Amino acid sequence: MTPFEIFFDLVFVFALTRIMVLIGRPPTPVAMAQGLLLLVLLWFAWSSYTWLGNQTRADVGLARVGFLVAMAALFVAALAMPRAWSSGPGAHGPLLVASAYVLLRAVHLLLYHWAAGGAPGLRSRIRFFAVVSAAGWVPLLLGALASGATHALLWVLAFVIEIGGQRLAYGWRGAWPLRSPAHFTERHGLVLIIALGESLVAAGVGIGSSVTAPPVLAVALIGFVATVCLWWLYFDRAAPAAARALAAAAGDRRDRIAADAYSQTHLLLITGVIYLAFGVEQVLELVAAAHRGEHPDTDRLTWTGAVALYGGAALYLAGRLVFRRLSGQPVGTAPPTVAALALFLLPVGRLLPPAVALAVLAGLLLTAVLVERPVRASLPA
């Protein structure tokens, strides 16, 4: 992996932070759904460029020029992301986001077609995929010009065409060929760890001016423990075994693991991290407000806050289970139980004091780390 690709990943993560701004503080159900739709489309674009970077070097010649254009489009889309669902002064926000996304995807398809010059079968596959993608851009652009429910329905249709078209292309023509398993696993691990870092940034946003108050610092450390557990569960447990499985696989089997376990399933991990960050941020806001003697409307997490906190953790744990399953790793009974328990405890998180709700979740994640140690020790190196 090159520094140029890391730069591209940083622009992508910047777009994720702008989605967090769109969802707002505290998040609302509608805003969370809107942010999720945009997150899926951005992930789809990022994943496509990861496959392209695996096909050809991204930092030389024509590929570098194309990647720079794509980064500029992604940067513009990120800046306009908080206005993706509403118009206002200046350029039309929804149309700006949609146009930047179309440019981002079009550049990828052109570059991939160029990079596949020595593989006629791959070029025909790309052309088929381009037709399906272009069909999805139509409702995306039309939806940007609409408003209200029509806007939302057209963008959901665009999402269905993009994602469904990808699965159709894979099922009919086969997955993209993977040239370097090590490069592919490294890119996905890097973007996940950057997302985990952004979840720590969200903790700082929630603390505000009460950063030095001992109760607030204590709760922030509990949030830090939760984030460390997420890191541990992926990078110390699942990622090394999956990387070995991908490297050992061959032909269509390797391409399928890359497409399903990485390109598809890592979206669940990223989404889980972002939602959990929202939940931790709301916990810290409530704890900091209580320390300052303020009296907000409620001293408990809202339902959206509880869904973000416990639902985000459950989504991450479930995504990790799917990731392990698709990469051929044993799962056992303890990890699914912990993931289900995180979802089952969601109403409890609404009733408990915010700090206690976060502490319970951190304890659950720490338990998930500890129960897998004997399993890991018994696995072959």
mmCIF file of N, CA, C and O in Angstrom, residues 129-163:
data_model
loop_
_atom_site.group_PDB
_atom_site.id
_atom_site.type_symbol
_atom_site.label_atom_id
_atom_site.label_comp_id
_atom_site.label_asym_id
_atom_site.label_seq_id
_atom_site.Cartn_x
_atom_site.Cartn_y
_atom_site.Cartn_z
ATOM 1 N N PHE A 129 -21.095 -3.831 -15.824
ATOM 2 C CA PHE A 129 -21.275 -3.172 -14.542
ATOM 3 C C PHE A 129 -21.509 -1.683 -14.727
ATOM 4 O O PHE A 129 -22.276 -1.068 -13.979
ATOM 5 N N ALA A 130 -20.859 -1.075 -15.712
ATOM 6 C CA ALA A 130 -21.026 0.354 -15.968
ATOM 7 C C ALA A 130 -22.456 0.670 -16.388
ATOM 8 O O ALA A 130 -23.021 1.703 -15.997
ATOM 9 N N VAL A 131 -23.051 -0.196 -17.200
ATOM 10 C CA VAL A 131 -24.434 0.021 -17.640
ATOM 11 C C VAL A 131 -25.382 -0.008 -16.438
ATOM 12 O O VAL A 131 -26.270 0.844 -16.291
ATOM 13 N N VAL A 132 -25.166 -0.977 -15.543
ATOM 14 C CA VAL A 132 -26.015 -1.085 -14.357
ATOM 15 C C VAL A 132 -25.827 0.140 -13.461
ATOM 16 O O VAL A 132 -26.797 0.706 -12.937
ATOM 17 N N SER A 133 -24.580 0.568 -13.282
ATOM 18 C CA SER A 133 -24.305 1.727 -12.430
ATOM 19 C C SER A 133 -24.946 2.983 -12.994
ATOM 20 O O SER A 133 -25.535 3.784 -12.257
ATOM 21 N N ALA A 134 -24.818 3.172 -14.315
ATOM 22 C CA ALA A 134 -25.403 4.354 -14.940
ATOM 23 C C ALA A 134 -26.912 4.385 -14.755
ATOM 24 O O ALA A 134 -27.510 5.458 -14.602
ATOM 25 N N ALA A 135 -27.543 3.213 -14.748
ATOM 26 C CA ALA A 135 -28.985 3.166 -14.500
ATOM 27 C C ALA A 135 -29.310 3.664 -13.092
ATOM 28 O O ALA A 135 -30.355 4.278 -12.859
ATOM 29 N N GLY A 136 -28.411 3.420 -12.133
ATOM 30 C CA GLY A 136 -28.622 3.903 -10.781
ATOM 31 C C GLY A 136 -28.378 5.386 -10.624
ATOM 32 O O GLY A 136 -28.936 6.027 -9.725
ATOM 33 N N TRP A 137 -27.554 5.956 -11.491
ATOM 34 C CA TRP A 137 -27.270 7.398 -11.394
ATOM 35 C C TRP A 137 -28.487 8.232 -11.789
ATOM 36 O O TRP A 137 -28.620 9.376 -11.339
ATOM 37 N N VAL A 138 -29.360 7.692 -12.617
ATOM 38 C CA VAL A 138 -30.534 8.460 -13.069
ATOM 39 C C VAL A 138 -31.435 8.826 -11.892
ATOM 40 O O VAL A 138 -31.733 10.012 -11.678
ATOM 41 N N PRO A 139 -31.912 7.860 -11.087
ATOM 42 C CA PRO A 139 -32.738 8.259 -9.935
ATOM 43 C C PRO A 139 -31.957 9.061 -8.898
ATOM 44 O O PRO A 139 -32.550 9.863 -8.165
ATOM 45 N N LEU A 140 -30.646 8.875 -8.834
ATOM 46 C CA LEU A 140 -29.841 9.658 -7.891
ATOM 47 C C LEU A 140 -29.882 11.138 -8.251
ATOM 48 O O LEU A 140 -30.106 12.004 -7.390
ATOM 49 N N LEU A 141 -29.691 11.456 -9.537
ATOM 50 C CA LEU A 141 -29.713 12.846 -9.975
ATOM 51 C C LEU A 141 -31.127 13.421 -9.952
ATOM 52 O O LEU A 141 -31.327 14.577 -9.566
ATOM 53 N N LEU A 142 -32.107 12.609 -10.355
ATOM 54 C CA LEU A 142 -33.490 13.082 -10.306
ATOM 55 C C LEU A 142 -33.935 13.333 -8.868
ATOM 56 O O LEU A 142 -34.642 14.303 -8.581
ATOM 57 N N GLY A 143 -33.531 12.461 -7.963
ATOM 58 C CA GLY A 143 -33.883 12.636 -6.562
ATOM 59 C C GLY A 143 -33.284 13.896 -5.974
ATOM 60 O O GLY A 143 -33.895 14.549 -5.121
ATOM 61 N N ALA A 144 -32.091 14.262 -6.435
ATOM 62 C CA ALA A 144 -31.455 15.487 -5.948
ATOM 63 C C ALA A 144 -32.264 16.719 -6.325
ATOM 64 O O ALA A 144 -32.226 17.734 -5.615
ATOM 65 N N LEU A 145 -32.993 16.647 -7.425
ATOM 66 C CA LEU A 145 -33.800 17.778 -7.872
ATOM 67 C C LEU A 145 -35.197 17.785 -7.242
ATOM 68 O O LEU A 145 -35.914 18.772 -7.360
ATOM 69 N N ALA A 146 -35.556 16.679 -6.590
ATOM 70 C CA ALA A 146 -36.866 16.573 -5.947
ATOM 71 C C ALA A 146 -36.743 16.971 -4.481
ATOM 72 O O ALA A 146 -35.707 17.442 -4.021
ATOM 73 N N SER A 147 -37.804 16.769 -3.748
ATOM 74 C CA SER A 147 -37.803 17.108 -2.320
ATOM 75 C C SER A 147 -38.699 16.148 -1.571
ATOM 76 O O SER A 147 -39.510 15.425 -2.167
ATOM 77 N N GLY A 148 -38.538 16.125 -0.248
ATOM 78 C CA GLY A 148 -39.392 15.324 0.604
ATOM 79 C C GLY A 148 -39.298 13.842 0.328
ATOM 80 O O GLY A 148 -38.219 13.280 0.093
ATOM 81 N N ALA A 149 -40.476 13.187 0.330
ATOM 82 C CA ALA A 149 -40.513 11.733 0.176
ATOM 83 C C ALA A 149 -40.025 11.288 -1.200
ATOM 84 O O ALA A 149 -39.400 10.232 -1.329
ATOM 85 N N THR A 150 -40.284 12.099 -2.236
ATOM 86 C CA THR A 150 -39.816 11.747 -3.582
ATOM 87 C C THR A 150 -38.299 11.695 -3.631
ATOM 88 O O THR A 150 -37.712 10.775 -4.223
ATOM 89 N N HIS A 151 -37.660 12.680 -3.008
ATOM 90 C CA HIS A 151 -36.202 12.704 -2.911
ATOM 91 C C HIS A 151 -35.701 11.410 -2.275
ATOM 92 O O HIS A 151 -34.802 10.728 -2.796
ATOM 93 N N ALA A 152 -36.273 11.065 -1.127
ATOM 94 C CA ALA A 152 -35.823 9.886 -0.391
ATOM 95 C C ALA A 152 -36.062 8.605 -1.190
ATOM 96 O O ALA A 152 -35.182 7.737 -1.278
ATOM 97 N N LEU A 153 -37.238 8.472 -1.803
ATOM 98 C CA LEU A 153 -37.563 7.257 -2.538
ATOM 99 C C LEU A 153 -36.653 7.067 -3.749
ATOM 100 O O LEU A 153 -36.198 5.947 -4.030
ATOM 101 N N LEU A 154 -36.354 8.145 -4.454
ATOM 102 C CA LEU A 154 -35.475 8.034 -5.623
ATOM 103 C C LEU A 154 -34.050 7.674 -5.207
ATOM 104 O O LEU A 154 -33.379 6.890 -5.893
ATOM 105 N N TRP A 155 -33.595 8.212 -4.094
ATOM 106 C CA TRP A 155 -32.239 7.873 -3.641
ATOM 107 C C TRP A 155 -32.176 6.444 -3.116
ATOM 108 O O TRP A 155 -31.161 5.771 -3.293
ATOM 109 N N VAL A 156 -33.241 5.975 -2.501
ATOM 110 C CA VAL A 156 -33.282 4.569 -2.094
ATOM 111 C C VAL A 156 -33.277 3.674 -3.331
ATOM 112 O O VAL A 156 -32.599 2.633 -3.359
ATOM 113 N N LEU A 157 -33.995 4.071 -4.369
ATOM 114 C CA LEU A 157 -33.989 3.312 -5.622
ATOM 115 C C LEU A 157 -32.591 3.270 -6.220
ATOM 116 O O LEU A 157 -32.138 2.215 -6.706
ATOM 117 N N ALA A 158 -31.900 4.403 -6.199
ATOM 118 C CA ALA A 158 -30.519 4.436 -6.704
ATOM 119 C C ALA A 158 -29.635 3.478 -5.916
ATOM 120 O O ALA A 158 -28.792 2.762 -6.483
ATOM 121 N N PHE A 159 -29.826 3.460 -4.606
ATOM 122 C CA PHE A 159 -29.066 2.555 -3.753
ATOM 123 C C PHE A 159 -29.336 1.107 -4.132
ATOM 124 O O PHE A 159 -28.413 0.285 -4.254
ATOM 125 N N VAL A 160 -30.614 0.760 -4.319
ATOM 126 C CA VAL A 160 -30.983 -0.614 -4.649
ATOM 127 C C VAL A 160 -30.373 -1.023 -5.982
ATOM 128 O O VAL A 160 -29.850 -2.141 -6.141
ATOM 129 N N ILE A 161 -30.393 -0.127 -6.962
ATOM 130 C CA ILE A 161 -29.835 -0.449 -8.283
ATOM 131 C C ILE A 161 -28.323 -0.626 -8.192
ATOM 132 O O ILE A 161 -27.761 -1.570 -8.772
ATOM 133 N N GLU A 162 -27.647 0.266 -7.481
ATOM 134 C CA GLU A 162 -26.187 0.173 -7.358
ATOM 135 C C GLU A 162 -25.775 -1.124 -6.675
ATOM 136 O O GLU A 162 -24.943 -1.879 -7.189
ATOM 137 N N ILE A 163 -26.338 -1.389 -5.500
ATOM 138 C CA ILE A 163 -25.949 -2.567 -4.746
ATOM 139 C C ILE A 163 -26.469 -3.844 -5.402
ATOM 140 O O ILE A 163 -25.747 -4.835 -5.542
#
